[in-house]
Amino acid sequence: MQSKESVVAANTNIEKSKMQPTFLQRLRRRLVTRGEWQLYLLILPTVIYFIIFHYIPMYGIQIAFRNYSITKPLSAAKWVGFQYFERFLNSPMFPQLFRNTLILSFYDLFIGFPFPVIFAVVLNQTQSKKLVKFTQTVTFAPYFISMVVLVGMLNLFLSPTTGLVNKMLGAFGIEPVYFMAEPQWFRHVYVFSNVWQRTGYQAIIYFAALTSVDPELYEAATIDGATRLQKIWYIDLPSITPTVVTMLLLAVGKILNVDTQRTLLMQAPTNLVTSEIFGTYVYKVGLINTQFSYSTAIDLFKTLINLTLLIVTNQISRKLTDESLW
């Protein structure tokens, strides 16, 4: 038999559970009593966007496990399990795609990730406000150039016959270089064009983090005789470390998501040996050859790799720096 104390404790817990407000009651209290409905209204479009374009499409993941045809409903497609995953892993294209995607991704991460951080730190140490605003405007503007226009500019400047770069090389007696056609130049052109276009945009978040640093820290450092480099090392970098770690984790989490549009526009039959990546192959197999199940399996495989890398790097970051996404 239960003791009197246990019965009393059970009754007390029941009474407490009855007194606790439900989710709808808490939501109503926030919306009506606290007057927070405006805040929820502001985030509503974002929530709707993610539901429509991110959560509802998850229903289509099952295409990777079915023999899907566009002429039949998805529910009528036959389940084939991991057939398309096995087909891709045993495909002769798999090693090339995996190698090209990894090399291009890590090259872009190694070169492209530090640039916005360095740019924001240098800009933060600039005394002239007008120069800061002018520099931000000039470096931010390329972000608004469409990808088609950007690749057109690359073709124009890097043309072996009329391009400005090859004319400058010709002035030094160097033979014209086919930057957009030769496979050994594809990765360099891709990465540095990406750096040029996105550095100003990506530096905004780091610059915003630096502007929140207490000015008294700089004043105290100046009084103590700290040089500009010491201010950067002991004040600026520690202040933006959480932001840098967060952005690095997010970058690693999409390490295999190379810009497919840029790659397709820069791709040529002569540079396929280095430019064929997961995204371009999925585009050709899925949209051009209409092998929807096969292309979905490839893309899902890539997503699982990204998720695994994100979890691993998040755990490493938590142990080494006490900073993590969750």
Coordinates of C-alpha atoms in Angstrom, one line a residue:
M1 CA 0.0 0.0 0.0
Q2 CA 1.1 3.5 -0.7
S3 CA 2.1 5.6 2.2
K4 CA 0.1 8.7 3.2
E5 CA 3.1 10.9 2.2
S6 CA 3.3 9.5 -1.3
V7 CA -0.5 9.9 -1.8
V8 CA -0.3 13.6 -0.7
A9 CA 2.7 14.2 -3.0
A10 CA 0.9 12.6 -6.0
N11 CA -2.2 14.8 -5.3
T12 CA 0.0 17.8 -5.0
N13 CA 1.6 17.1 -8.4
I14 CA -1.8 16.6 -10.0
E15 CA -2.9 20.0 -8.6
K16 CA 0.2 21.7 -9.9
S17 CA -0.2 20.2 -13.3
K18 CA -3.8 21.5 -13.4
M19 CA -2.6 24.9 -12.4
Q20 CA 0.1 25.1 -15.1
P21 CA -1.2 26.9 -18.2
T22 CA -1.5 25.1 -21.5
F23 CA 0.4 26.1 -24.6
L24 CA -2.6 28.0 -26.0
Q25 CA -3.1 29.8 -22.7
R26 CA 0.6 30.8 -22.7
L27 CA 0.4 32.0 -26.3
R28 CA -2.8 34.0 -25.6
R29 CA -1.1 35.6 -22.6
R30 CA 1.8 36.7 -24.7
L31 CA -0.3 38.0 -27.5
V32 CA -3.0 39.8 -25.5
T33 CA -1.7 40.4 -22.0
R34 CA 1.9 41.3 -22.9
G35 CA 1.0 42.9 -26.3
E36 CA 3.6 40.8 -28.2
W37 CA 1.4 40.1 -31.2
Q38 CA 3.3 42.6 -33.3
L39 CA 6.5 40.7 -32.9
Y40 CA 4.8 37.4 -33.9
L41 CA 3.2 39.1 -36.8
L42 CA 6.7 40.3 -38.0
I43 CA 8.1 36.7 -38.0
L44 CA 5.0 35.2 -39.6
P45 CA 6.1 35.7 -43.2
T46 CA 9.4 34.0 -42.4
V47 CA 7.7 31.1 -40.7
I48 CA 5.3 30.7 -43.7
Y49 CA 8.3 30.8 -46.1
F50 CA 10.1 28.0 -44.3
I51 CA 6.9 25.9 -44.1
I52 CA 6.2 26.2 -47.8
F53 CA 9.7 26.0 -49.2
H54 CA 11.5 23.9 -46.7
Y55 CA 9.2 21.7 -44.7
I56 CA 6.5 20.8 -47.2
P57 CA 9.0 19.8 -49.9
M58 CA 10.4 17.2 -47.4
Y59 CA 7.5 15.0 -48.5
G60 CA 9.4 14.6 -51.7
I61 CA 12.4 12.9 -50.1
Q62 CA 10.7 9.6 -50.6
I63 CA 11.3 10.0 -54.3
A64 CA 14.8 8.8 -53.6
F65 CA 13.4 5.5 -52.4
R66 CA 10.8 5.0 -55.1
N67 CA 10.9 4.2 -58.8
Y68 CA 9.2 7.6 -59.6
S69 CA 7.8 8.6 -62.9
I70 CA 6.4 12.1 -63.7
T71 CA 3.5 10.5 -65.5
K72 CA 2.3 8.8 -62.3
P73 CA 1.4 10.0 -58.8
L74 CA 4.1 9.6 -56.1
S75 CA 2.0 7.2 -54.1
A76 CA 1.8 4.8 -57.0
A77 CA 5.6 4.6 -57.5
K78 CA 7.2 1.3 -56.4
W79 CA 9.5 1.3 -53.4
V80 CA 13.0 0.3 -54.4
G81 CA 14.8 1.0 -51.1
F82 CA 18.5 2.1 -51.5
Q83 CA 18.8 1.0 -55.1
Y84 CA 19.6 4.5 -56.4
F85 CA 22.1 5.2 -53.6
E86 CA 23.9 1.9 -54.4
R87 CA 23.8 2.8 -58.1
F88 CA 25.4 6.2 -57.4
L89 CA 28.1 4.9 -55.1
N90 CA 29.1 2.3 -57.6
S91 CA 29.0 4.7 -60.5
P92 CA 32.3 5.7 -62.2
M93 CA 31.2 9.3 -61.8
F94 CA 31.1 9.2 -58.0
P95 CA 34.9 9.5 -57.3
Q96 CA 35.2 12.4 -59.7
L97 CA 32.1 14.3 -58.4
F98 CA 33.1 13.8 -54.7
R99 CA 36.7 14.8 -55.4
N100 CA 35.8 17.9 -57.4
T101 CA 33.2 19.1 -55.0
L102 CA 35.4 18.6 -51.9
I103 CA 38.4 20.3 -53.5
L104 CA 36.3 23.3 -54.7
S105 CA 34.5 23.6 -51.4
F106 CA 37.5 23.5 -49.2
Y107 CA 39.4 25.8 -51.5
D108 CA 36.6 28.3 -51.4
L109 CA 36.3 28.0 -47.6
F110 CA 40.1 28.3 -47.0
I111 CA 40.4 31.4 -49.2
G112 CA 36.9 32.9 -49.1
F113 CA 36.1 32.6 -45.4
P114 CA 39.0 34.7 -43.9
F115 CA 38.6 37.6 -46.4
P116 CA 35.4 39.1 -44.9
V117 CA 36.9 38.8 -41.3
I118 CA 40.1 40.5 -42.3
F119 CA 38.3 43.1 -44.3
A120 CA 35.9 43.9 -41.4
V121 CA 38.8 44.2 -38.8
V122 CA 40.8 46.5 -41.1
L123 CA 37.8 48.6 -41.8
N124 CA 37.0 48.9 -38.1
Q125 CA 40.5 50.3 -37.5
T126 CA 40.0 53.0 -40.2
Q127 CA 39.7 56.4 -38.7
S128 CA 38.0 58.2 -41.6
K129 CA 34.2 57.5 -41.5
K130 CA 33.8 58.7 -45.1
L131 CA 36.4 56.3 -46.3
V132 CA 34.7 53.5 -44.3
K133 CA 31.3 54.3 -45.9
F134 CA 32.8 54.6 -49.4
T135 CA 34.7 51.3 -49.1
Q136 CA 31.6 49.5 -47.8
T137 CA 29.5 50.8 -50.7
V138 CA 32.1 49.8 -53.3
T139 CA 32.7 46.3 -51.9
F140 CA 29.0 45.6 -51.2
A141 CA 27.9 46.6 -54.8
P142 CA 29.2 43.5 -56.6
Y143 CA 26.8 41.3 -54.5
F144 CA 23.9 42.7 -56.5
I145 CA 25.3 41.7 -59.8
S146 CA 23.4 38.8 -61.2
M147 CA 25.3 35.6 -61.8
V148 CA 24.7 35.7 -65.6
V149 CA 26.2 39.2 -65.8
L150 CA 29.1 38.2 -63.5
V151 CA 30.1 35.3 -65.7
G152 CA 29.7 37.5 -68.7
M153 CA 32.2 39.9 -67.2
L154 CA 34.6 37.1 -66.5
N155 CA 34.4 36.0 -70.2
L156 CA 34.9 39.5 -71.2
F157 CA 38.0 40.2 -69.0
L158 CA 39.5 36.8 -69.4
S159 CA 39.0 36.3 -73.1
P160 CA 42.2 35.0 -74.8
T161 CA 41.9 37.4 -77.7
T162 CA 40.2 40.6 -76.4
G163 CA 40.4 40.2 -72.6
L164 CA 42.1 42.9 -70.6
V165 CA 44.0 40.3 -68.5
N166 CA 45.5 38.5 -71.6
K167 CA 46.4 41.8 -73.2
M168 CA 48.4 42.7 -70.0
L169 CA 50.1 39.3 -70.1
G170 CA 50.8 39.8 -73.8
A171 CA 52.6 43.1 -73.0
F172 CA 55.1 41.0 -71.1
G173 CA 55.5 38.5 -73.9
I174 CA 53.3 35.8 -72.3
E175 CA 51.1 33.6 -74.5
P176 CA 47.3 34.0 -74.1
V177 CA 45.8 31.9 -71.4
Y178 CA 42.4 30.2 -71.8
F179 CA 41.2 30.9 -68.3
M180 CA 37.6 29.9 -68.9
A181 CA 38.3 26.7 -70.9
E182 CA 41.4 25.1 -69.3
P183 CA 40.5 22.8 -66.4
Q184 CA 43.5 23.9 -64.2
W185 CA 42.2 27.5 -64.1
F186 CA 38.5 26.8 -63.3
R187 CA 38.9 26.5 -59.5
H188 CA 41.0 29.7 -59.3
V189 CA 38.5 31.7 -61.3
Y190 CA 35.6 30.3 -59.4
V191 CA 37.0 31.0 -55.9
F192 CA 38.4 34.5 -56.6
S193 CA 35.3 35.7 -58.4
N194 CA 33.3 34.5 -55.5
V195 CA 35.6 36.4 -53.1
W196 CA 35.3 39.6 -55.1
Q197 CA 31.5 39.4 -55.2
R198 CA 30.7 38.3 -51.6
T199 CA 33.4 39.8 -49.4
G200 CA 31.7 43.1 -48.8
Y201 CA 28.3 41.5 -48.1
Q202 CA 29.7 38.8 -45.8
A203 CA 31.8 41.4 -43.9
I204 CA 28.7 43.2 -42.7
I205 CA 27.9 40.8 -39.9
Y206 CA 31.5 40.9 -38.6
F207 CA 31.6 44.7 -38.8
A208 CA 28.3 44.9 -36.9
A209 CA 29.8 42.7 -34.2
L210 CA 32.9 45.0 -34.0
T211 CA 30.8 48.1 -33.6
S212 CA 29.2 46.7 -30.4
V213 CA 32.7 46.7 -28.7
D214 CA 32.9 49.1 -25.8
P215 CA 35.0 52.2 -27.0
E216 CA 36.4 52.4 -23.5
L217 CA 38.4 49.2 -24.2
Y218 CA 40.2 51.0 -27.1
E219 CA 40.8 54.0 -24.9
A220 CA 42.2 51.9 -22.1
A221 CA 44.4 50.1 -24.6
T222 CA 45.7 53.4 -26.0
I223 CA 46.5 54.7 -22.6
D224 CA 48.5 51.5 -21.9
G225 CA 50.5 52.1 -25.1
A226 CA 48.9 49.3 -27.2
T227 CA 49.7 49.3 -30.9
R228 CA 47.0 49.0 -33.5
L229 CA 48.0 45.3 -34.1
Q230 CA 47.7 44.6 -30.4
K231 CA 44.2 46.2 -30.3
I232 CA 43.2 43.9 -33.1
W233 CA 44.7 40.8 -31.4
Y234 CA 43.4 41.4 -27.9
I235 CA 40.2 43.3 -28.5
D236 CA 38.8 42.9 -32.0
L237 CA 39.4 39.2 -32.6
P238 CA 38.1 38.0 -29.2
S239 CA 35.0 40.2 -29.6
I240 CA 34.1 38.5 -32.9
T241 CA 35.2 35.0 -32.1
P242 CA 31.6 33.7 -31.3
T243 CA 30.4 35.2 -34.6
V244 CA 33.3 33.7 -36.5
V245 CA 32.8 30.3 -35.0
T246 CA 29.0 30.4 -35.8
M247 CA 29.6 31.4 -39.4
L248 CA 32.3 28.8 -39.8
L249 CA 30.1 26.0 -38.5
L250 CA 27.3 27.1 -40.9
A251 CA 29.9 27.1 -43.8
V252 CA 31.0 23.6 -42.9
G253 CA 27.4 22.5 -42.7
K254 CA 27.0 23.3 -46.4
I255 CA 30.5 22.4 -47.5
L256 CA 29.2 20.3 -50.4
N257 CA 26.7 23.0 -51.6
V258 CA 28.9 24.5 -54.2
D259 CA 27.2 27.3 -56.2
T260 CA 25.6 25.3 -59.0
Q261 CA 24.5 28.3 -61.0
R262 CA 27.9 29.8 -61.1
T263 CA 29.5 26.5 -61.9
L264 CA 27.1 25.7 -64.8
L265 CA 27.6 29.1 -66.3
M266 CA 31.4 28.8 -66.1
Q267 CA 31.4 25.2 -67.3
A268 CA 32.7 24.2 -70.7
P269 CA 33.3 20.8 -72.4
T270 CA 37.0 21.3 -72.0
N271 CA 37.0 21.9 -68.2
L272 CA 34.5 19.2 -67.1
V273 CA 37.3 17.2 -65.5
T274 CA 37.4 19.8 -62.7
S275 CA 34.1 21.6 -63.0
E276 CA 31.7 18.7 -62.8
I277 CA 30.3 18.6 -59.2
F278 CA 27.3 17.2 -57.4
G279 CA 25.1 20.2 -58.3
T280 CA 25.8 20.2 -62.0
Y281 CA 25.5 16.4 -62.2
V282 CA 22.1 16.4 -60.4
Y283 CA 20.9 19.2 -62.8
K284 CA 21.8 17.2 -65.8
V285 CA 20.6 13.8 -64.6
G286 CA 17.4 15.1 -63.0
L287 CA 16.1 18.0 -65.1
I288 CA 17.7 17.2 -68.5
N289 CA 17.5 13.3 -68.4
T290 CA 14.4 13.3 -66.1
Q291 CA 15.9 10.6 -63.8
F292 CA 14.2 12.2 -60.8
S293 CA 14.7 9.3 -58.3
Y294 CA 18.3 9.0 -59.1
S295 CA 19.0 12.7 -58.9
T296 CA 17.0 12.9 -55.6
A297 CA 19.1 10.1 -54.1
I298 CA 22.3 11.9 -55.1
D299 CA 21.2 15.2 -53.5
L300 CA 19.9 13.4 -50.4
F301 CA 23.3 11.7 -50.1
K302 CA 25.0 15.1 -50.3
T303 CA 22.7 16.5 -47.6
L304 CA 23.4 13.7 -45.2
I305 CA 27.2 14.3 -45.6
N306 CA 26.6 18.0 -44.9
L307 CA 24.6 17.2 -41.8
T308 CA 27.2 14.8 -40.5
L309 CA 30.0 17.3 -40.9
L310 CA 27.9 20.0 -39.2
I311 CA 27.3 17.7 -36.2
V312 CA 30.9 16.7 -35.9
T313 CA 32.3 20.2 -36.2
N314 CA 29.7 21.5 -33.8
Q315 CA 30.9 19.0 -31.2
I316 CA 34.6 19.8 -31.8
S317 CA 33.9 23.5 -31.5
R318 CA 32.0 23.0 -28.2
K319 CA 34.9 21.1 -26.7
L320 CA 37.7 23.5 -28.0
T321 CA 36.0 26.9 -27.8
D322 CA 32.8 26.5 -25.7
E323 CA 31.0 28.0 -28.8
S324 CA 28.4 25.9 -30.7
L325 CA 25.2 26.2 -32.6
W326 CA 23.3 24.1 -30.0

